[in-house]
mmCIF file of C-alpha atoms (C1' of nucleotides) in Angstrom:
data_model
loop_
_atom_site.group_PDB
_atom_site.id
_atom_site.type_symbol
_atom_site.label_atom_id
_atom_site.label_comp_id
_atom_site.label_asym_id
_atom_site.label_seq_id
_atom_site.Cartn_x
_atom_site.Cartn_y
_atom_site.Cartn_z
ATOM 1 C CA UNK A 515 -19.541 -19.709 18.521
ATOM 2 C CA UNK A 516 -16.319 -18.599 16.976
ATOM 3 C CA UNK A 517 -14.287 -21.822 15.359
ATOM 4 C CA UNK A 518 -10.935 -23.032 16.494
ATOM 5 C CA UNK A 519 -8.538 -20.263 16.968
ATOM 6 C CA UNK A 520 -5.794 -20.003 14.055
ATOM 7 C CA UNK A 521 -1.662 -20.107 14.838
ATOM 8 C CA UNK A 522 -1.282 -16.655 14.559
ATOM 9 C CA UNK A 523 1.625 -15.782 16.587
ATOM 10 C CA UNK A 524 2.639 -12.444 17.097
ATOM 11 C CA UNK A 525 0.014 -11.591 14.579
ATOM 12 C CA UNK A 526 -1.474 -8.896 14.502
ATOM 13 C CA UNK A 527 -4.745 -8.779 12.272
ATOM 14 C CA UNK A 528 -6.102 -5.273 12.474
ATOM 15 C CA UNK A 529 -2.761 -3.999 12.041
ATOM 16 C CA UNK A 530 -1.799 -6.232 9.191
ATOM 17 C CA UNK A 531 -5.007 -5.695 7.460
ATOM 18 C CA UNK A 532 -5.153 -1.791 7.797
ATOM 19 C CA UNK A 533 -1.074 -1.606 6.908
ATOM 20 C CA UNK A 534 -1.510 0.037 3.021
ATOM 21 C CA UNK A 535 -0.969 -3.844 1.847
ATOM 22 C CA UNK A 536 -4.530 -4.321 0.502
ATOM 23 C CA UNK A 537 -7.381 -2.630 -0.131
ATOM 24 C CA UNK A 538 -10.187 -5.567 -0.285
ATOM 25 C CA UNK A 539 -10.749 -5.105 4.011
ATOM 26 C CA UNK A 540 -13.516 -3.651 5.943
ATOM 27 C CA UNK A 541 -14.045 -4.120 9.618
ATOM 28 C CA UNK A 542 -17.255 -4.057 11.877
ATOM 29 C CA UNK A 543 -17.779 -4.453 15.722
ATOM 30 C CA UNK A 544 -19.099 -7.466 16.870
ATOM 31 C CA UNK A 545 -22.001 -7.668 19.798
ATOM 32 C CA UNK A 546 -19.145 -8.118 22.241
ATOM 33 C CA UNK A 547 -16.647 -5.084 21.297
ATOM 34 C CA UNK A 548 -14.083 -7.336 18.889
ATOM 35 C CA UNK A 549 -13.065 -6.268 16.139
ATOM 36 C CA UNK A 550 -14.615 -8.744 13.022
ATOM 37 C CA UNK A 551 -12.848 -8.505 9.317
ATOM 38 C CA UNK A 552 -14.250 -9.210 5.693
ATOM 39 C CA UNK A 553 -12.510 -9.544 2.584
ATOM 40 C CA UNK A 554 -12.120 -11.093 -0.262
ATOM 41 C CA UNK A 555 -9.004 -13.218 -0.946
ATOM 42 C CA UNK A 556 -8.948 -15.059 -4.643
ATOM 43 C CA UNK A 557 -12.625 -16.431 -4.470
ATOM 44 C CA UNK A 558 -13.716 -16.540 -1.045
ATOM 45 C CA UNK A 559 -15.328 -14.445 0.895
ATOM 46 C CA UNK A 560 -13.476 -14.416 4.446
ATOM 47 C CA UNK A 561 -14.554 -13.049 7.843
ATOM 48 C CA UNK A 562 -11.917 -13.123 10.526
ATOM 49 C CA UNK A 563 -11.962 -12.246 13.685
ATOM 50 C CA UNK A 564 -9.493 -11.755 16.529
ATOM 51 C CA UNK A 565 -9.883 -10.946 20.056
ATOM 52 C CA UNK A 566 -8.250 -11.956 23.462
ATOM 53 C CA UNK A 567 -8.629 -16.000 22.461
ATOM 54 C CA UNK A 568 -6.980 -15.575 19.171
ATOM 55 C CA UNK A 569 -7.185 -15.362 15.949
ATOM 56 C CA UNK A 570 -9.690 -17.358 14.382
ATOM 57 C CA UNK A 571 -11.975 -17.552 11.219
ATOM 58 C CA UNK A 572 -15.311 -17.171 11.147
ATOM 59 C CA UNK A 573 -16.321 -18.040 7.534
ATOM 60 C CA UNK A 574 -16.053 -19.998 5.554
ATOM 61 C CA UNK A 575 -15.431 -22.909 7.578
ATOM 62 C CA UNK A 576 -14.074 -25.400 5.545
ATOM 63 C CA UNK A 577 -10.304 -26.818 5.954
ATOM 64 C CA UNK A 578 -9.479 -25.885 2.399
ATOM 65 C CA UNK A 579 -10.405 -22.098 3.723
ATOM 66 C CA UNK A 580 -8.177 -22.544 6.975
ATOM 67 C CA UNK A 581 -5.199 -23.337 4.946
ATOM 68 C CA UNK A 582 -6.196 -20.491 2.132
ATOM 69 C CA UNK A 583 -6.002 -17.997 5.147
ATOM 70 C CA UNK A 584 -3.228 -19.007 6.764
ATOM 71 C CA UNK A 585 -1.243 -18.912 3.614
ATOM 72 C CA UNK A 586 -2.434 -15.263 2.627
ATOM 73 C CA UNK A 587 -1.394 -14.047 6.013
ATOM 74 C CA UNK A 588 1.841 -15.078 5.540
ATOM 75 C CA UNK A 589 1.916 -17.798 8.572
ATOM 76 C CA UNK A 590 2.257 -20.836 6.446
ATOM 77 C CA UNK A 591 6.324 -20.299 7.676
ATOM 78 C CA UNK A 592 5.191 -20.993 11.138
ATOM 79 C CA UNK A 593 3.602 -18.861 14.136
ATOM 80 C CA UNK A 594 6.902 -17.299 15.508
ATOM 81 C CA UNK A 595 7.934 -16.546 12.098
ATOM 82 C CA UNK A 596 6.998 -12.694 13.338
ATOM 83 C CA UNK A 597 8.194 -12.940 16.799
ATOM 84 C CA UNK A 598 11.807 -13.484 15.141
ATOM 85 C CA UNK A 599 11.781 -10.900 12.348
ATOM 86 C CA UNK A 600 10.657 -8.555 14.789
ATOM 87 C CA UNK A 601 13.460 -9.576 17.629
ATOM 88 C CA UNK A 602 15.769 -9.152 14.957
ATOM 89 C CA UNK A 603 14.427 -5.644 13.981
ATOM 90 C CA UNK A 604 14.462 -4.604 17.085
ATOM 91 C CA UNK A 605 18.222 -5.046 17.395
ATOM 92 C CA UNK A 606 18.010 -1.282 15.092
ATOM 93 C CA UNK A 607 17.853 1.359 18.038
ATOM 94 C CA UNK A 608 15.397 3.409 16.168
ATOM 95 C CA UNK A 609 13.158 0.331 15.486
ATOM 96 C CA UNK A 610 13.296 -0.824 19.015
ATOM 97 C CA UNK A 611 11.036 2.374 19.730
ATOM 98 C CA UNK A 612 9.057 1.882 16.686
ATOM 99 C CA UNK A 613 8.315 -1.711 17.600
ATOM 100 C CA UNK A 614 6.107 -1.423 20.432
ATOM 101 C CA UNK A 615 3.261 0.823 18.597
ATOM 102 C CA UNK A 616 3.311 -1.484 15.302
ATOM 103 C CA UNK A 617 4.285 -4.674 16.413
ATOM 104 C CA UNK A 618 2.489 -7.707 15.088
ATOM 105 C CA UNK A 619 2.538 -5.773 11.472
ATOM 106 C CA UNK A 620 3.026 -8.805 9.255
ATOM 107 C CA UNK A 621 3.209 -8.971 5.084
ATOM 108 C CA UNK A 622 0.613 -10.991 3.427
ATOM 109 C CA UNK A 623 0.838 -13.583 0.141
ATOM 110 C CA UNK A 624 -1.232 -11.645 -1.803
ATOM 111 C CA UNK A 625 -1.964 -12.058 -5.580
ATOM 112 C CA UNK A 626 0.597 -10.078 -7.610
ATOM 113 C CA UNK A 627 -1.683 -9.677 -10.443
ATOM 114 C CA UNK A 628 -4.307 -7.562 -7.716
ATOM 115 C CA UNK A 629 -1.387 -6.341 -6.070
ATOM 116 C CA UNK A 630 -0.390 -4.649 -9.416
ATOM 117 C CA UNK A 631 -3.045 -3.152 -10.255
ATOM 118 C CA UNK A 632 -3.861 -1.671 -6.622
ATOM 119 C CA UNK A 633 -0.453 0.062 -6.572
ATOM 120 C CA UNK A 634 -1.007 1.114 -10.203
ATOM 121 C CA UNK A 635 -4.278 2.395 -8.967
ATOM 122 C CA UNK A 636 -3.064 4.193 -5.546
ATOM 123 C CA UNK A 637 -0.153 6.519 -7.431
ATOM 124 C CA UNK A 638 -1.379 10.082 -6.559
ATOM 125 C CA UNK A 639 -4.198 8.352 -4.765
ATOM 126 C CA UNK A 640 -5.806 8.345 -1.590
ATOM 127 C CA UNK A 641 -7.065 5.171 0.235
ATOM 128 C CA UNK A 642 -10.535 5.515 0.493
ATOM 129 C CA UNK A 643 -10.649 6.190 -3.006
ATOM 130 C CA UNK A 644 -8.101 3.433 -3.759
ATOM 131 C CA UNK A 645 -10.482 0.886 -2.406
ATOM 132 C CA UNK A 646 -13.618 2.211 -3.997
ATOM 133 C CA UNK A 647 -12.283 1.784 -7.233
ATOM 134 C CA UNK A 648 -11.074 -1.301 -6.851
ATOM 135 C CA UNK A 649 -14.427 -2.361 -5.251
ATOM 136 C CA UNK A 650 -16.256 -0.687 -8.606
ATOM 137 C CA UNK A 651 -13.527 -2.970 -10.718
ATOM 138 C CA UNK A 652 -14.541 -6.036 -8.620
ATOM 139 C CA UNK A 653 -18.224 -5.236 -9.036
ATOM 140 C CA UNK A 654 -18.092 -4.277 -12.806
ATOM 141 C CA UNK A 655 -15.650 -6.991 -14.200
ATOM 142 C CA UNK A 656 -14.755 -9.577 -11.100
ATOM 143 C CA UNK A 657 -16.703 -12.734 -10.425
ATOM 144 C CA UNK A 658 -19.947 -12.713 -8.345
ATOM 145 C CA UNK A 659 -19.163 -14.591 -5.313
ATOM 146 C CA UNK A 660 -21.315 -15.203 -2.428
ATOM 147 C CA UNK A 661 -22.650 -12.585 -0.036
ATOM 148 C CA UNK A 662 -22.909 -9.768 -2.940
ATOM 149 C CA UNK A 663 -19.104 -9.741 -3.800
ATOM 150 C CA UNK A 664 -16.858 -9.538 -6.127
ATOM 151 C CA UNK A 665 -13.523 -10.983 -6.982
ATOM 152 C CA UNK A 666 -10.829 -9.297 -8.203
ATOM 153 C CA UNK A 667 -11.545 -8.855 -12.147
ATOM 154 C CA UNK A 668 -9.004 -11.581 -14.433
ATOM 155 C CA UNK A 669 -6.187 -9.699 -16.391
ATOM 156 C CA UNK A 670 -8.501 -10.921 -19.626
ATOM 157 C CA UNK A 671 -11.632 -8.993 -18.252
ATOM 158 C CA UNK A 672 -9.763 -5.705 -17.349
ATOM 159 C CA UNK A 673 -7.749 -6.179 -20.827
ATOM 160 C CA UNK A 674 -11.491 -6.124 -22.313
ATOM 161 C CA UNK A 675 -13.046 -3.578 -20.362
ATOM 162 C CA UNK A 676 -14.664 -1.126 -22.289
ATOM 163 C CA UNK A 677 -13.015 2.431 -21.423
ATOM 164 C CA UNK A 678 -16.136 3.648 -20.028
ATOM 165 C CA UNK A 679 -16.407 0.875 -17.641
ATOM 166 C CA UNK A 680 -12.998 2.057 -16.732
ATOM 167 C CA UNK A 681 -14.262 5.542 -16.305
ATOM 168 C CA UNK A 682 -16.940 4.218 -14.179
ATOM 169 C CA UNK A 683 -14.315 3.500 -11.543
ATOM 170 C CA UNK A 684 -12.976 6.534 -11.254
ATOM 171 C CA UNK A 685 -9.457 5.575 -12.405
ATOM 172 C CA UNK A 686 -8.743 8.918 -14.013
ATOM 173 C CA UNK A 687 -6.064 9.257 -16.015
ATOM 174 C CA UNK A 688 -4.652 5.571 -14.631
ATOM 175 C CA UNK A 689 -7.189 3.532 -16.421
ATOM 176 C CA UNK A 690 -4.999 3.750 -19.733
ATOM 177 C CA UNK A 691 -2.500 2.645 -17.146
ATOM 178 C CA UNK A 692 -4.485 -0.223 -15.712
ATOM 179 C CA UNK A 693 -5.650 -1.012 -19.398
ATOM 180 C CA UNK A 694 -2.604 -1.484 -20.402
ATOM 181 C CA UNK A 695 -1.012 -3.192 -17.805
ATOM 182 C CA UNK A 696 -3.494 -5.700 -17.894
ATOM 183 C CA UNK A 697 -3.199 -6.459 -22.207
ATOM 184 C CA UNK A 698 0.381 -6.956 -20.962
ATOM 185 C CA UNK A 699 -0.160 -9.656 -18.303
ATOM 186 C CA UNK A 700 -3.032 -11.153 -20.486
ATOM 187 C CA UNK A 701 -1.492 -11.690 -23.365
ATOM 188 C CA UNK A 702 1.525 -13.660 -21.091
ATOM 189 C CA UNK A 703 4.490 -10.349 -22.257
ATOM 190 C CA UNK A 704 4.757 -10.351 -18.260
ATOM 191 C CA UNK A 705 4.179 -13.364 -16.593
ATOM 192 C CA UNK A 706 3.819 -12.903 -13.182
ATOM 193 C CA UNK A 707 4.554 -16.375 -11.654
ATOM 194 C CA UNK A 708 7.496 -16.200 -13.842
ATOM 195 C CA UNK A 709 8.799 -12.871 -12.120
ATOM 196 C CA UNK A 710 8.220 -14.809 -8.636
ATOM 197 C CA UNK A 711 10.943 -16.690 -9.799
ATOM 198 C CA UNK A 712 13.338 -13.990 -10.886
ATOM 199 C CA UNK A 713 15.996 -12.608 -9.252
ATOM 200 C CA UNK A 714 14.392 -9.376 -7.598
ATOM 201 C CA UNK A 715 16.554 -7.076 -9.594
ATOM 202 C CA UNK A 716 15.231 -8.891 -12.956
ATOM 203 C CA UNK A 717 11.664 -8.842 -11.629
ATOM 204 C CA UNK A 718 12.021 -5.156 -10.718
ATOM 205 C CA UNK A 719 13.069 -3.971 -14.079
ATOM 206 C CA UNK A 720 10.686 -6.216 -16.207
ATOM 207 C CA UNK A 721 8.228 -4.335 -13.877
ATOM 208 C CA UNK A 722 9.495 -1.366 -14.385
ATOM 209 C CA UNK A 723 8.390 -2.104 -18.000
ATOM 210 C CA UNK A 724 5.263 -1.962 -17.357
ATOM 211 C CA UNK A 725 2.984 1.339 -17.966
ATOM 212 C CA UNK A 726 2.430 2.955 -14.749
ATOM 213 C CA UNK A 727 4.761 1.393 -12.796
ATOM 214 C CA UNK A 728 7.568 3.392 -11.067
ATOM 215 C CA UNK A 729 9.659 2.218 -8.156
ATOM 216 C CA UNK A 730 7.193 2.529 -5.904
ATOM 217 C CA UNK A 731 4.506 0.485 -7.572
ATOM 218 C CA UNK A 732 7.306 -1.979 -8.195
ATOM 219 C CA UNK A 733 8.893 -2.670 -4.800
ATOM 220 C CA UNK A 734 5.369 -3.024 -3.725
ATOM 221 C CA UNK A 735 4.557 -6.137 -6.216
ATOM 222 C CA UNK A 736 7.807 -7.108 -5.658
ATOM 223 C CA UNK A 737 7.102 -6.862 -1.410
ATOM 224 C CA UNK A 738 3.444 -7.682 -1.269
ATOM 225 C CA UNK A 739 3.289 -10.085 -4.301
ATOM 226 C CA UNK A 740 6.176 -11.781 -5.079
ATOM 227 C CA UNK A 741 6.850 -11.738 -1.521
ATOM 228 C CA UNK A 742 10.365 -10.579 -1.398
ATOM 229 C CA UNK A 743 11.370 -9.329 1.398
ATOM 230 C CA UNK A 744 14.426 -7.571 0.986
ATOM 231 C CA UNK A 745 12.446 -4.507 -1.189
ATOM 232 C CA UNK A 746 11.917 -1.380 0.265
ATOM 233 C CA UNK A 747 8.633 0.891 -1.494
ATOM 234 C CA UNK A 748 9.653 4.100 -0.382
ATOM 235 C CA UNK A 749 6.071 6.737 -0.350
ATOM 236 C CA UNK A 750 5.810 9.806 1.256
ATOM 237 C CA UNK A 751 5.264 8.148 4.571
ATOM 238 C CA UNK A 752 8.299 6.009 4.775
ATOM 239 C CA UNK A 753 10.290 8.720 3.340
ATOM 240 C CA UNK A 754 8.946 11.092 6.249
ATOM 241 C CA UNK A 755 9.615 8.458 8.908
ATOM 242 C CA UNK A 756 13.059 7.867 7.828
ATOM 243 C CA UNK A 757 14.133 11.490 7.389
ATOM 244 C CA UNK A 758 12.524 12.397 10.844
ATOM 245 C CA UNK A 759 13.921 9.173 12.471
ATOM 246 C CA UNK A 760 17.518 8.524 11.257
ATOM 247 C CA UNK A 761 18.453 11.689 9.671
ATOM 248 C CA UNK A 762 17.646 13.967 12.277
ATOM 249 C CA UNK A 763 14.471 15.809 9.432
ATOM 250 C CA UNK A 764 16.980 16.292 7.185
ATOM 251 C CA UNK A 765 15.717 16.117 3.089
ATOM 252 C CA UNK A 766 16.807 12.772 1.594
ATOM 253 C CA UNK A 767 15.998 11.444 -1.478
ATOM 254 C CA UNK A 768 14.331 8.202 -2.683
ATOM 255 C CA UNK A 769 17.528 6.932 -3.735
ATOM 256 C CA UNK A 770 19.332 7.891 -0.974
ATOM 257 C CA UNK A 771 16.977 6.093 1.660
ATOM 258 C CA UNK A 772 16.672 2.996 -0.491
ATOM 259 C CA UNK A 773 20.479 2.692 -0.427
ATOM 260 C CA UNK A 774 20.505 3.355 3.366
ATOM 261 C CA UNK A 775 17.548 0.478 3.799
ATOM 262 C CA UNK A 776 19.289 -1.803 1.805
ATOM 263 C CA UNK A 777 22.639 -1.384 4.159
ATOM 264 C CA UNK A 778 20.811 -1.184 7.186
ATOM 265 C CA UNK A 779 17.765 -4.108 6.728
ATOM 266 C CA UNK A 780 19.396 -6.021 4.373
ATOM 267 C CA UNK A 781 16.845 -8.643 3.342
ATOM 268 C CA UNK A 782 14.200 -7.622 6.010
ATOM 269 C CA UNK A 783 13.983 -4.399 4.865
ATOM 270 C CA UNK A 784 10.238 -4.483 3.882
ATOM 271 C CA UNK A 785 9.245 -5.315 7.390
ATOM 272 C CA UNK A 786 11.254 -2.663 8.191
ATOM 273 C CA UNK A 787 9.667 -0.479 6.002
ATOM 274 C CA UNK A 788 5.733 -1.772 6.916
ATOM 275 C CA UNK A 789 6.566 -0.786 10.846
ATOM 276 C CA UNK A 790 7.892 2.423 9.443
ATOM 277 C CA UNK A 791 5.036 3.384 7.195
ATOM 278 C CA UNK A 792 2.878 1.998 10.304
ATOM 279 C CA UNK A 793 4.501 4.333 12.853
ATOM 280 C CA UNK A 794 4.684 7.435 10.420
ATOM 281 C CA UNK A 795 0.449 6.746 9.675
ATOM 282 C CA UNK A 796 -0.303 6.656 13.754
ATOM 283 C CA UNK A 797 2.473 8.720 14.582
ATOM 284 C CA UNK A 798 3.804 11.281 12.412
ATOM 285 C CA UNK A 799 0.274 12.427 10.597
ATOM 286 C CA UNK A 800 0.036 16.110 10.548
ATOM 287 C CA UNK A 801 -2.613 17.844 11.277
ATOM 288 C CA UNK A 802 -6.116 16.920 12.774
ATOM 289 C CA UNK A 803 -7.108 13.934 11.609
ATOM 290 C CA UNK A 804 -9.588 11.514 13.469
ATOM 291 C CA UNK A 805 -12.426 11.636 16.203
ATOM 292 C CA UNK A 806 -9.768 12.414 18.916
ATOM 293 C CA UNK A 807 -9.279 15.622 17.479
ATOM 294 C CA UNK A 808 -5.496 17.294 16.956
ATOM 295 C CA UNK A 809 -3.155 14.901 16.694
ATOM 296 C CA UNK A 810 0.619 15.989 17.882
ATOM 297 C CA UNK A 811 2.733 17.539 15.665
ATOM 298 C CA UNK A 812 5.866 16.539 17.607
ATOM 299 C CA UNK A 813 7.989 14.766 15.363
ATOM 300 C CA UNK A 814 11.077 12.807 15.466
ATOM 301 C CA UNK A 815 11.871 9.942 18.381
ATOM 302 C CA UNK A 816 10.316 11.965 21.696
ATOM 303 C CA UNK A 817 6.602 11.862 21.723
ATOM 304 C CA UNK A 818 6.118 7.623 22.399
ATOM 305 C CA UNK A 819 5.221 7.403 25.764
ATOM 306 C CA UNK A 820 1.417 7.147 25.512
ATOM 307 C CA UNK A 821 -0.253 4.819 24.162
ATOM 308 C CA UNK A 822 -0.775 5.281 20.239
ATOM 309 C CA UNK A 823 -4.511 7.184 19.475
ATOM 310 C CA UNK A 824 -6.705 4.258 18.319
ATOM 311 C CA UNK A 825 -7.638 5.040 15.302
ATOM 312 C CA UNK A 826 -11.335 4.290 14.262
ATOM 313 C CA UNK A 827 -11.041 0.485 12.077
ATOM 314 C CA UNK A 828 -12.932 1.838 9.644
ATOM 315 C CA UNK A 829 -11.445 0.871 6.616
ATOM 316 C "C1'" DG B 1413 -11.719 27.292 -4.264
ATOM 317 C "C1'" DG B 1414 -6.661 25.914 -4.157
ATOM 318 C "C1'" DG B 1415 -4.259 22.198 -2.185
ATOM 319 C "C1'" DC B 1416 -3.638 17.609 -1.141
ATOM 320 C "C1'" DA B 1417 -3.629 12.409 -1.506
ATOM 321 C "C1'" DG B 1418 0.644 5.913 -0.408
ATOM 322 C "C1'" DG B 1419 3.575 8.484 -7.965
ATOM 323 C "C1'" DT B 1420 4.404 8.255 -12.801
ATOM 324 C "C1'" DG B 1421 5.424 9.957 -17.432
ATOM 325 C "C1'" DT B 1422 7.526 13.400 -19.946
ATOM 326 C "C1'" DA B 1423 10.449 17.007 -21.136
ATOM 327 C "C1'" DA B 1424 13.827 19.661 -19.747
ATOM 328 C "C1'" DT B 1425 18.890 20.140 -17.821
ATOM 329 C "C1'" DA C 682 21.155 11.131 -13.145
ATOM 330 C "C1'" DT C 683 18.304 14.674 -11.369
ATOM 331 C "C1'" DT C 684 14.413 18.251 -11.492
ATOM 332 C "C1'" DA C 685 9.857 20.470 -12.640
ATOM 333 C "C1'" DC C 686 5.458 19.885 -13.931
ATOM 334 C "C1'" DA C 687 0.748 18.030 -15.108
ATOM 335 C "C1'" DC C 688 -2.583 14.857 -13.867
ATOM 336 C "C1'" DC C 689 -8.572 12.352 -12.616
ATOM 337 C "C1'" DT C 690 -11.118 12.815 -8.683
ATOM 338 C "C1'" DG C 691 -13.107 13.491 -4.036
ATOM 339 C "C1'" DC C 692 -12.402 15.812 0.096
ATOM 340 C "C1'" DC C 693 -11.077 19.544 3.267
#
DNA sequence: GGGCAGGTGTAAT
DNA sequence: ATTACACCTGCC
């Protein structure tokens, strides 16, 4: 038996969880065809599930838990929280198209400290490898917790890790990066908490301070961590989406589309930009990619009449 | 096997 | 302020 079902709203977990937000997420297909979730959030182990009842959570089921989760999905606001950022949104012509094949994206309350380090981590990255070295982090440095994982390692622990530990995880040349980042927040030169309650343009350029953080890796603290909503990461995928989408393909550059988010979204921009970087993953991949084979290489607003190819939630 | 992947640091204009 | 380039590593 599945527990009560969560206030989730418009929420949509699969898409929320697979969004490039975290990392910590794997899915499996339950006995009946749903789609179940695990991660790990702070110290617990969760597994989520949602199907055609709702959302609901599977373990652990405790109150304390219920609360945790609905906090870290960002629903503590209230269930229609999402139903009226995306109305709003979808006031953007280009956005009301987007809409339909992301909708139910959401942002999460994430730890900034892990949030930091995962976007120090992805720069020049690819996911899968993202999460496997975060998961070799967790395992090396992080807490045991139950079920064989591992929370996210303490700024103290990564600040001690020896560099081959480091190496182990296949950082690369980013584990000075991560090394040092983490001395910083250890030894309280950035304190994070204290950034949440910063003006975002402060909080930007104190993280901007930090070794191996650029814009991007900063807008996404500032977005996924700090939870303000007004910044805009800009990666290759948002970039492509809004050149194809409002500029007709033409070349823009980073500072150029954060000026025209900032105008256009205002302080929703970074729901703006996860239904962007949602549509331009599904939708604007080139290439083959997938069990489905070719994927089209029509760009731009025609091509989203059919429904979007589901991709495999295999994270 | 060269190129690429959710960028950043550095050295040049 | 903008541009070019190198960069761990796994995968195609």
């Amino acid at each position: 038996m599945t527990g009560p079902v969560l206030q989730a709203g418009a929420l949509d977990l699969a898409r929320t969880l697979s969004s490039g937000q975290t990392f910590r997420w794997t899915w499996s297909r339950a006995a009946d065809g749903a789609a179940e979730a695990m991660g790990v959030v702070g110290r617990r182990v969760f597994r989520v599930r949602q199907d055609e009842r709702g959302l609901s959570l599977l373990a652990p089921e405790t109150a304390e838990a219920r609360t945790a989760l609905v906090s870290y999905l960002g629903l503590a606001a209230g269930a229609g929280t999402i139903a009226r950022i995306e109305a709003s949104l979808a006031t953007d012509r280009v956005l009301a198209h987007v809409l339909p094949h992301t909708q139910g994206t959401g942002i999460l309350a994430q730890d900034p400290w892990e949030v930091l380090i995962s976007f120090i981590v992805s720069a020049n990255n690819n996911i899968p490898k993202i999460s496997q070295s975060i998961e070799r982090m967790a395992r090396a440095l992080g807490e045991p917790l139950d079920g064989g994982a591992f929370a996210f390692p303490t700024p103290e622990r990564l600040a001690g890790a020896h560099p081959r530990t480091l190496a182990a995880c296949l950082l690369g040349y980013r584990a000075p990066y991560v090394r040092a980042a983490a001395r910083i927040v250890a030894d309280g030169r950035t304190d994070l908490h204290a950034l949440a309650r910063m003006s975002p343009g402060d909080a930007r350029d104190h993280l901007l301070g930090i070794p191996g953080v650029g814009e991007k890796v900063a807008d996404c603290t500032l977005l996924f961590g700090l939870r303000h909503t007004a910044a805009f990461p800009v990666d290759v995928w948002v970039q492509r989406a809004v050149e194809r989408l409002y500029f007709r393909g033409r070349p823009r550059t980073v500072r150029q589309i954060q000026g025209f988010a900032r105008g256009r979204f205002g302080p929703l921009a970074g729901y703006a930009q996860q239904h962007l970087f949602c549509y331009a993953r599904t939708r604007l991949r080139p290439g083959p990619a997938g069990p489905g084979g070719t994927r089209s290489r029509s760009l731009g607003s025609e091509g989203r009449r059919s429904a979007r190819p589901r991709r495999s939630a295999i994270a």
